[in-house]
Structures are given as structure tokens and as C-alpha cells.
mmCIF file with all atom_site columns, C-alpha atoms in Angstrom:
data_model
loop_
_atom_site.group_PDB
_atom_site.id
_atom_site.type_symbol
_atom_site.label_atom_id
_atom_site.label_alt_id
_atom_site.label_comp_id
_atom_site.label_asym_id
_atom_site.label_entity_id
_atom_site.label_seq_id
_atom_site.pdbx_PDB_ins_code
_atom_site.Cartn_x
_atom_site.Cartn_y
_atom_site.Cartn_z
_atom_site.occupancy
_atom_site.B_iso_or_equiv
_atom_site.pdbx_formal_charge
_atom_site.auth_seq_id
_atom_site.auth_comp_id
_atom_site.auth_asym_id
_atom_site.auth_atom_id
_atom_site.pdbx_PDB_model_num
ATOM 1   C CA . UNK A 1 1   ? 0.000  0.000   0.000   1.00 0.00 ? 70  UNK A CA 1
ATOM 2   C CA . UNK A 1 2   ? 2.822  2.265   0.445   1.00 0.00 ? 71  UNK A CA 1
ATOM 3   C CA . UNK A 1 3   ? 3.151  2.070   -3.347  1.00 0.00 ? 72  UNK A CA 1
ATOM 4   C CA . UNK A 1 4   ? -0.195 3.886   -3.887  1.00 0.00 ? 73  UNK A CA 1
ATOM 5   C CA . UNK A 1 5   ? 0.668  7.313   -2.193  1.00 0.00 ? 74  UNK A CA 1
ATOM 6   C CA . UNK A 1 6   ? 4.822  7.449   -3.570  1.00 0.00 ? 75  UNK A CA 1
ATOM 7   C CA . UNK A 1 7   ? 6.319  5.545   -6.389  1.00 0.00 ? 76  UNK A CA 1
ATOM 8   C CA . UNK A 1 8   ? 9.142  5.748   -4.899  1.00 0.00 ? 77  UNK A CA 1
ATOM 9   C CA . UNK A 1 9   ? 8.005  4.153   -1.453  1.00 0.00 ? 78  UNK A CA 1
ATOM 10  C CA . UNK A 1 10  ? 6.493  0.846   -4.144  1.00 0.00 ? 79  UNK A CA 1
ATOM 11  C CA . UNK A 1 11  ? 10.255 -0.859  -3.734  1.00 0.00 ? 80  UNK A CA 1
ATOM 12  C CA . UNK A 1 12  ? 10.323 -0.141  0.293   1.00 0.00 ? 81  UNK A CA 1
ATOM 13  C CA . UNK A 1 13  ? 6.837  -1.608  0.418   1.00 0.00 ? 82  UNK A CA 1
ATOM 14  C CA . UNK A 1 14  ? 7.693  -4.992  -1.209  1.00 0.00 ? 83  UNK A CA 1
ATOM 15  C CA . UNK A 1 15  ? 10.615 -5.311  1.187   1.00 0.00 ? 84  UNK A CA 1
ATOM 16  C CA . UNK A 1 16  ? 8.483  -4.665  4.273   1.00 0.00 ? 85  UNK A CA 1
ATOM 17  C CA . UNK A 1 17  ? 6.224  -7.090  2.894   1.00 0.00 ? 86  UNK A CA 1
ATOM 18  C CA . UNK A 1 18  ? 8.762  -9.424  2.704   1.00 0.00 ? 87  UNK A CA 1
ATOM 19  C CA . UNK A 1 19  ? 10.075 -9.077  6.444   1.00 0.00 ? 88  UNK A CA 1
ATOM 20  C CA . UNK A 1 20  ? 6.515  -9.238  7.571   1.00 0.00 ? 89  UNK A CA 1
ATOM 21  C CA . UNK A 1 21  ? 6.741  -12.806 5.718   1.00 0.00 ? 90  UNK A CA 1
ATOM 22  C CA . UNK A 1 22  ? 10.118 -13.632 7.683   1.00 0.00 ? 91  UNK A CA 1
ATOM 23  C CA . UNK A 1 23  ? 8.136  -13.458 11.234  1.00 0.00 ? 92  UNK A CA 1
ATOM 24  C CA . UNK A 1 24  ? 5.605  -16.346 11.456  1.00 0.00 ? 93  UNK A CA 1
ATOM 25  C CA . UNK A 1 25  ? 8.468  -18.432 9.152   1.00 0.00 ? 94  UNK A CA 1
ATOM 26  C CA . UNK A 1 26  ? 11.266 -17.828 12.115  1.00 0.00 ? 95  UNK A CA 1
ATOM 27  C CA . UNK A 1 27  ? 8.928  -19.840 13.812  1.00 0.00 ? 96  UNK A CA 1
ATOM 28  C CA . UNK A 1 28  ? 8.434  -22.397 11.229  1.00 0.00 ? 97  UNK A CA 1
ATOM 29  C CA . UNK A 1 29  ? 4.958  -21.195 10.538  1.00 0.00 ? 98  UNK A CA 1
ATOM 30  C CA . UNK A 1 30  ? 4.645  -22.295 6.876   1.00 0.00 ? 99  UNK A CA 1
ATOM 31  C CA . UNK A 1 31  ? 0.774  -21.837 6.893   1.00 0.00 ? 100 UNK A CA 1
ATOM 32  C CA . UNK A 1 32  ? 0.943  -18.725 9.074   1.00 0.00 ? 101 UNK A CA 1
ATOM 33  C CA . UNK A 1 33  ? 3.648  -17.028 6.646   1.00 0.00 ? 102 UNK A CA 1
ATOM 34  C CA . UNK A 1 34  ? 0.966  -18.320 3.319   1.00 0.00 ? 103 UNK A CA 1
ATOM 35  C CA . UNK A 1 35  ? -1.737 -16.828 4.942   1.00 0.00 ? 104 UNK A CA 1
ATOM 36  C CA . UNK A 1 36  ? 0.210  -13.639 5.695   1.00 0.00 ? 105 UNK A CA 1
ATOM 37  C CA . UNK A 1 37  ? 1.558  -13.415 2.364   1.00 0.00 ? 106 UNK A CA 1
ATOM 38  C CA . UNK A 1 38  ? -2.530 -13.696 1.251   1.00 0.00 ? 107 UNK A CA 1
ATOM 39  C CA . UNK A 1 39  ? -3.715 -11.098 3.696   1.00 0.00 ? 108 UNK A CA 1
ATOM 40  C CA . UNK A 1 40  ? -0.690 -8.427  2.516   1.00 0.00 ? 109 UNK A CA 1
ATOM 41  C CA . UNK A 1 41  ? -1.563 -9.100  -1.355  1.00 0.00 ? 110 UNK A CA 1
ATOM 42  C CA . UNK A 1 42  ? -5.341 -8.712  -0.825  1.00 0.00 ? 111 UNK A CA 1
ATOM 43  C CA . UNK A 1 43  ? -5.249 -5.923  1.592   1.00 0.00 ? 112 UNK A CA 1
ATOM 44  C CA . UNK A 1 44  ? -2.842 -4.011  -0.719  1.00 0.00 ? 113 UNK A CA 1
ATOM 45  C CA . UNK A 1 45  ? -5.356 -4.643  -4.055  1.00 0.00 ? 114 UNK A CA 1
ATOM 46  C CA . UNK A 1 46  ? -8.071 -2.364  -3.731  1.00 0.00 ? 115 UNK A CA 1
ATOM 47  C CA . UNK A 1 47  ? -5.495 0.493   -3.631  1.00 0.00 ? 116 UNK A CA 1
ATOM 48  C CA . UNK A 1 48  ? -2.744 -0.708  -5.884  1.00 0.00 ? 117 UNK A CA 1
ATOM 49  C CA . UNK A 1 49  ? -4.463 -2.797  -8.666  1.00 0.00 ? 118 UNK A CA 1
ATOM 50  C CA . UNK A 1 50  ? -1.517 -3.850  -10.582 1.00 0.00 ? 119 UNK A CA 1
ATOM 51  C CA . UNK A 1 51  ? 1.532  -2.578  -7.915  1.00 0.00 ? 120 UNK A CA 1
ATOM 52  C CA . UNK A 1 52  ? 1.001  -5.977  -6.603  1.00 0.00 ? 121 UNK A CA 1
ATOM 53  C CA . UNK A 1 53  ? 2.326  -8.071  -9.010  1.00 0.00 ? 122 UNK A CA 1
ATOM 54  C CA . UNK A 1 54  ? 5.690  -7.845  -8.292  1.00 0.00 ? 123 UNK A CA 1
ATOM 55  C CA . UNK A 1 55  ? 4.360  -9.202  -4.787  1.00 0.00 ? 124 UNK A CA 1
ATOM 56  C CA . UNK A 1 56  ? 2.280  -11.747 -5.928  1.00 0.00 ? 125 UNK A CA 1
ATOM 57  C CA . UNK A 1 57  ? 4.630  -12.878 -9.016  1.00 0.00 ? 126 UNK A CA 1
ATOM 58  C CA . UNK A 1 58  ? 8.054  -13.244 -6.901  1.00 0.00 ? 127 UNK A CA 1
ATOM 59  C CA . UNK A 1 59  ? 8.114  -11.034 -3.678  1.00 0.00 ? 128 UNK A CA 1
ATOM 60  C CA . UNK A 1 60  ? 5.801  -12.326 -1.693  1.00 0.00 ? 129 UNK A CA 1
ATOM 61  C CA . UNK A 1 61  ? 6.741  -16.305 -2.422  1.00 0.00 ? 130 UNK A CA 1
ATOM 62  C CA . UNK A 1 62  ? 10.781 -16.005 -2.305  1.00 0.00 ? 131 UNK A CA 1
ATOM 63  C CA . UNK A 1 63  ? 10.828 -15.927 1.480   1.00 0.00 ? 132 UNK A CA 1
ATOM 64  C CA . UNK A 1 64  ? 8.408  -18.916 1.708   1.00 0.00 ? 133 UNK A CA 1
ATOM 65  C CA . UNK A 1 65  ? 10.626 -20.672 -1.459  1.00 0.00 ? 134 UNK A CA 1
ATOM 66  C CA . UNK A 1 66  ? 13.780 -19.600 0.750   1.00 0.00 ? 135 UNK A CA 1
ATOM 67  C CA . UNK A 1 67  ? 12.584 -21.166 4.147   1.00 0.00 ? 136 UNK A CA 1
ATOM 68  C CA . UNK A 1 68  ? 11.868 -24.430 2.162   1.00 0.00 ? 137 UNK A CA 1
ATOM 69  C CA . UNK A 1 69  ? 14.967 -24.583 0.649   1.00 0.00 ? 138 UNK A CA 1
ATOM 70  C CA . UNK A 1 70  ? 16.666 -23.712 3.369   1.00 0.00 ? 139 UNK A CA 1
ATOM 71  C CA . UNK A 1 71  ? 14.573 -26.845 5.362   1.00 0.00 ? 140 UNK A CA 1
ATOM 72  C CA . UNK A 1 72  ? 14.573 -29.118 2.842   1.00 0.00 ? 141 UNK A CA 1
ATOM 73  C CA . UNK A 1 73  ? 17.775 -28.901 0.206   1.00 0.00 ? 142 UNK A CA 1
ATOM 74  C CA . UNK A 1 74  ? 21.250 -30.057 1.949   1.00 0.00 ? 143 UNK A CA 1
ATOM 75  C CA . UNK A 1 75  ? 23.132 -30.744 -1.064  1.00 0.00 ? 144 UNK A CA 1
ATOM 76  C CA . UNK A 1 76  ? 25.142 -28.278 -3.080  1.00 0.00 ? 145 UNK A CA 1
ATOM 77  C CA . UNK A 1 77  ? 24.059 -29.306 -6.297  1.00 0.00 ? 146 UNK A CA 1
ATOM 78  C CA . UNK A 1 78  ? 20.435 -29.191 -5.173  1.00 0.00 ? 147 UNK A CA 1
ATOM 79  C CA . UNK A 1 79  ? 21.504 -25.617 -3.680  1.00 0.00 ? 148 UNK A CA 1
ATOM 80  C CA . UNK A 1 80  ? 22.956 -24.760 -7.213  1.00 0.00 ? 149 UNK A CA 1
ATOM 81  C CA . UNK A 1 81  ? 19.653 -25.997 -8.644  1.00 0.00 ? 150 UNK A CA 1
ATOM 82  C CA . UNK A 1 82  ? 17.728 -23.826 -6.165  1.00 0.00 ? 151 UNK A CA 1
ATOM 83  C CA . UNK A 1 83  ? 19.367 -21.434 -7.115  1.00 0.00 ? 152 UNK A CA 1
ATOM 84  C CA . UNK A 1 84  ? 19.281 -21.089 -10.920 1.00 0.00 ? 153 UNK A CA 1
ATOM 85  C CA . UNK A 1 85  ? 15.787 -21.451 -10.799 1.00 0.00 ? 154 UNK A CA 1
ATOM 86  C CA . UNK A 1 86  ? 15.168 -18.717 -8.656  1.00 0.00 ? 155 UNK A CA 1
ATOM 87  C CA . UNK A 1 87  ? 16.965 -16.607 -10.585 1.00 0.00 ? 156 UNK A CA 1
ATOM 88  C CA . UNK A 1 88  ? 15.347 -17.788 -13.903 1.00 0.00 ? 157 UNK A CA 1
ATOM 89  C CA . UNK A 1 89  ? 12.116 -16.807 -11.866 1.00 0.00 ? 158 UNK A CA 1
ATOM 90  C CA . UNK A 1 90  ? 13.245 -13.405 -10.591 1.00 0.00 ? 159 UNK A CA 1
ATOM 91  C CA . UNK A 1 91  ? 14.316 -12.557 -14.179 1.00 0.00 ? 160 UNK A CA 1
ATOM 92  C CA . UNK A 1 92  ? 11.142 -13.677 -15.131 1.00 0.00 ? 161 UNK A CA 1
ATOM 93  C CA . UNK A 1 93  ? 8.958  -11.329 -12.534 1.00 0.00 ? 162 UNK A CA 1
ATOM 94  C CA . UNK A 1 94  ? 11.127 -8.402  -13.227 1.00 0.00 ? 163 UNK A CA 1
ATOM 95  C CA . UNK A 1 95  ? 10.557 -8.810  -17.207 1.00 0.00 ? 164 UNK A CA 1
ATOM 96  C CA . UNK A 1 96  ? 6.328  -9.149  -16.555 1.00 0.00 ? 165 UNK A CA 1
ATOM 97  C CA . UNK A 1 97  ? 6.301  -6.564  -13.753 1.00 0.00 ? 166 UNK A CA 1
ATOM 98  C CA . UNK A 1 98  ? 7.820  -4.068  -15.822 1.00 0.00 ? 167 UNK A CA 1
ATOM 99  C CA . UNK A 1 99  ? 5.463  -4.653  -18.456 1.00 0.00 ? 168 UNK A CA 1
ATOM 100 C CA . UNK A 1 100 ? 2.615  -4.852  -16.130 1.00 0.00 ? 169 UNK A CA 1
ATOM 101 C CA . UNK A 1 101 ? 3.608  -1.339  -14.256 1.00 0.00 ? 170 UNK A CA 1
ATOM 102 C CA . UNK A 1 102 ? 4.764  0.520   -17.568 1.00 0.00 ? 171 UNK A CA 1
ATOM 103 C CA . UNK A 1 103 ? 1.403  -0.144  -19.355 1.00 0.00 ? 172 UNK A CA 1
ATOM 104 C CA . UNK A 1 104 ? -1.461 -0.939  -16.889 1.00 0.00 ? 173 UNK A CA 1
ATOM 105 C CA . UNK A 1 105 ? -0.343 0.528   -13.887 1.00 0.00 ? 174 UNK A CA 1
ATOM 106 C CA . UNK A 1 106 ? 0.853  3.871   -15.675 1.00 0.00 ? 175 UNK A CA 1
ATOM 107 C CA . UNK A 1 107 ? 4.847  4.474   -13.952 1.00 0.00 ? 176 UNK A CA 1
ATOM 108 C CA . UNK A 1 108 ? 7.347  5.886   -16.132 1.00 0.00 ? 177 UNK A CA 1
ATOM 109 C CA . UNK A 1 109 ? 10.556 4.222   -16.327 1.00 0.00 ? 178 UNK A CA 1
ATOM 110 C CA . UNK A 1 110 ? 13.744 6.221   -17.237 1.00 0.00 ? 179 UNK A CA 1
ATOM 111 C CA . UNK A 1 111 ? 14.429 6.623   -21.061 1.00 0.00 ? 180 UNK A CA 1
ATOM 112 C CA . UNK A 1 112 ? 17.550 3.862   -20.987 1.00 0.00 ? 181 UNK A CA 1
ATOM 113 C CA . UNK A 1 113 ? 15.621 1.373   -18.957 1.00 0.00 ? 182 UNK A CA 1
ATOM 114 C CA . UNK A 1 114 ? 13.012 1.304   -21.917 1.00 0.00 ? 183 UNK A CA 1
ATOM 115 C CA . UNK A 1 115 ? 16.015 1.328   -24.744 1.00 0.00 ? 184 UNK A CA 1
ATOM 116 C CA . UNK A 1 116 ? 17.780 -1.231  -22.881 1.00 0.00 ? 185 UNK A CA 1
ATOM 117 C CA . UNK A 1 117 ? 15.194 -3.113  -21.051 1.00 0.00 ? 186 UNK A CA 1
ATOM 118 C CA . UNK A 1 118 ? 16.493 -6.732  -22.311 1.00 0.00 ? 187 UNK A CA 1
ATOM 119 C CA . UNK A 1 119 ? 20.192 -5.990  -21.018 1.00 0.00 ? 188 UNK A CA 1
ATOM 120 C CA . UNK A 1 120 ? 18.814 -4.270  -17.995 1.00 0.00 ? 189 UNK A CA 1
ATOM 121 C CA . UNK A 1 121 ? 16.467 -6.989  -17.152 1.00 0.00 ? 190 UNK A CA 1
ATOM 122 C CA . UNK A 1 122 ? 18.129 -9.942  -18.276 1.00 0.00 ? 191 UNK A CA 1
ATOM 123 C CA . UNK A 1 123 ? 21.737 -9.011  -17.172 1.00 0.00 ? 192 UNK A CA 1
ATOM 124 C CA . UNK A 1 124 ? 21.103 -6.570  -14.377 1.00 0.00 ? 193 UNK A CA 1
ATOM 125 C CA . UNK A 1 125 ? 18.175 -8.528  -13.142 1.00 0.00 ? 194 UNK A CA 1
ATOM 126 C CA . UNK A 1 126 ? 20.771 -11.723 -12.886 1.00 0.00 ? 195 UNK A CA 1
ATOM 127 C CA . UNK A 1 127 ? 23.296 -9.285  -11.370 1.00 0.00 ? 196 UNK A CA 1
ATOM 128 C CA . UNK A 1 128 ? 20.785 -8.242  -8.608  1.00 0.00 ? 197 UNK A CA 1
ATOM 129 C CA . UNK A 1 129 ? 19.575 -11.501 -7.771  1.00 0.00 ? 198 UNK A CA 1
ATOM 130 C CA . UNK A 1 130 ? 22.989 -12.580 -6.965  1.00 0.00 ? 199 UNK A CA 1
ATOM 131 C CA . UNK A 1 131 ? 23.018 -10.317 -4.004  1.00 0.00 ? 200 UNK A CA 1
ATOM 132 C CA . UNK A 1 132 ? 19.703 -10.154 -3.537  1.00 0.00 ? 201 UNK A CA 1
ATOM 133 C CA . UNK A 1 133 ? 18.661 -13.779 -2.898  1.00 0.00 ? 202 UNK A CA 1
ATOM 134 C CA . UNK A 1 134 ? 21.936 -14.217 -0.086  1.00 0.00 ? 203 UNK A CA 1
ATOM 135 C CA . UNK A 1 135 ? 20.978 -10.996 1.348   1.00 0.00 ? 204 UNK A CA 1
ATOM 136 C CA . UNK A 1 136 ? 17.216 -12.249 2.045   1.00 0.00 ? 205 UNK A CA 1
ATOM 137 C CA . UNK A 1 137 ? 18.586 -15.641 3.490   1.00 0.00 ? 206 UNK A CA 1
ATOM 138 C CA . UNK A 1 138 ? 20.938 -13.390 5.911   1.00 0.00 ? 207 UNK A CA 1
ATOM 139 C CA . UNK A 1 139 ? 17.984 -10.981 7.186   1.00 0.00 ? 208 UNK A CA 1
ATOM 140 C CA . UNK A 1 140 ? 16.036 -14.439 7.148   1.00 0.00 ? 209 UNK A CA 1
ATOM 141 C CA . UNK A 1 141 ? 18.760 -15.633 9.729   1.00 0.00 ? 210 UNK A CA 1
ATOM 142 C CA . UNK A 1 142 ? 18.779 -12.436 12.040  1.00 0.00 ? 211 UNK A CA 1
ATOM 143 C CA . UNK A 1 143 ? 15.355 -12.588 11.975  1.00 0.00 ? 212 UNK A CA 1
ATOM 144 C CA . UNK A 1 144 ? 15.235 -15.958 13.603  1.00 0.00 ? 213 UNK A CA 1
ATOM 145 C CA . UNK A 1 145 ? 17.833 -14.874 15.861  1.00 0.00 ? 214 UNK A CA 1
ATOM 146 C CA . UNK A 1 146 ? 15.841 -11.862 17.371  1.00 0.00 ? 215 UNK A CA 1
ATOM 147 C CA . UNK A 1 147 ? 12.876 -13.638 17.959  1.00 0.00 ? 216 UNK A CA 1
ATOM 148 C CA . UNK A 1 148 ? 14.909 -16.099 19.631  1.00 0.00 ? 217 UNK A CA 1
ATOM 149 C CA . UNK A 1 149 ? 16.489 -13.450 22.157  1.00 0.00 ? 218 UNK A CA 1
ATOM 150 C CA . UNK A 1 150 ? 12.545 -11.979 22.657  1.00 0.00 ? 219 UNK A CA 1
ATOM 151 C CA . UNK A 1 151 ? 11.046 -16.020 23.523  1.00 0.00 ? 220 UNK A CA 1
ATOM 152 C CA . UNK A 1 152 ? 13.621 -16.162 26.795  1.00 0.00 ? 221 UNK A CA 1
#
């Protein structure tokens, strides 16, 4: 929702969204982290139609994706796997959430995104991820840590 009253604040609000979705999983809630990432798209649609795709596409289900993985994969092929795949499907959300927020949603990208947009998306998107994705897994980790210090 904070994407309906700034543009600017639309990036800020998918990463609050997704460390609301890091709470109830730091306490191995799957269900409780689906149903939260439910509530946050549906509560967020009346005001920001098509903002939430980015959410719904890739935001809102790569902390659920990482909390399985991080549960579930041990081996570092399977890890490599994991990881290509995400990326595949970050690339992916990036190239229909621009197209989605360009032409339904009305935001105006910068001039070289739109002459570039298959090097920015494909490369840069790749680029991102790389940091990204390790990044989430790391907040994912102090998360669990500082609701582990409020329990005692």
C-alpha cells in the first residue's frame, strides 16, 4: 500500500512485505507465513491494482521458497539448482512486472531502462539476484535470531 501514495516508497513496500513474511516463518509457521503473504496481497489490491504483481509474481513467495529450501535442500548441487531457478524466476517477474507497471499501472521508467530493457532486465536482473537472494537468506537468519532473544 505504500506504493499507492509514492512511487518511490512501491520498492520499500515490497521489502516490508517481505520481512513481515520472515516473522511467522522464524517460527516455522509455513501456513501462518501463506496466509500472511494472502492477507498483505489482498489488503494491498483495492489500492494498488496492478503494484502488486511484483508481490504476488516473486516477492511475496521467495521468502516462503527460501525457508523451504533452506529446510529441505542439503546438497550443493540441489543448492545450485535452487538457485538457478530462482533466478530464472526473478528474471522472469522483473521482465512481466515491468510490463505490467509501464502499461497498466501507468509508472514511467527512465528513457535507458526502456532502450535497454532486455540488457537491464536480463543481465542486471541476474546481477541483482545474486546479491539479492543471499541478502534475504541473511535478514532471514537475524530474523530468527531476534525472535529467539525476545522467547527467553
Amino acid at each position: 500500500m505504500l506504493g499507492s501514495l509514492n512511487p518511490y516508497l512501491l520498492a520499500t513496500g515490497y521489502l516490508i512485505a517481505v520481512f513481515a513474511l520472515m516473522i511467522p516463518l522464524a517460527k516455522d509457521f509455513v501456513w501462518g507465513a501463506a496466509l500472511c503473504y494472502l492477507a498483505a496481497g489482498l489488503l494491498a489490491l483495492p489500492l494498488c491494482l496492478w503494484k502488486t504483481v511484483p508481490y504476488f509474481v516473486f516477492f511475496g513467495l521467495h521468502p516462503i521458497v527460501n525457508y523451504l529450501q533452506k529446510k529441505y535442500v542439503k546438497s550443493s548441487l540441489g543448492r545450485i539448482l535452487c538457485h538457478i531457478v530462482k533466478t530464472v524466476w526473478f528474471v522472469f517477474a522483473m521482465w512481466l512486472s515491468y510490463f505490467v507497471l509501464s502499461s497498466m499501472a501507468g509508472l514511467v521508467f527512465p528513457e535507458w531502462v526502456a532502450q535497454f530493457l532486455y540488457y537491464v532486465i536480463f543481465i542486471g536482473g541476474t546481477l541483482v539476484f545474486f546479491v539479492y537472494d543471499p541478502l534475504i537468506f541473511a535478514c532471514q537468519s537475524s530474523m530468527e535470531a531476534i525472535l529467539r532473544r525476545l522467547h527467553r
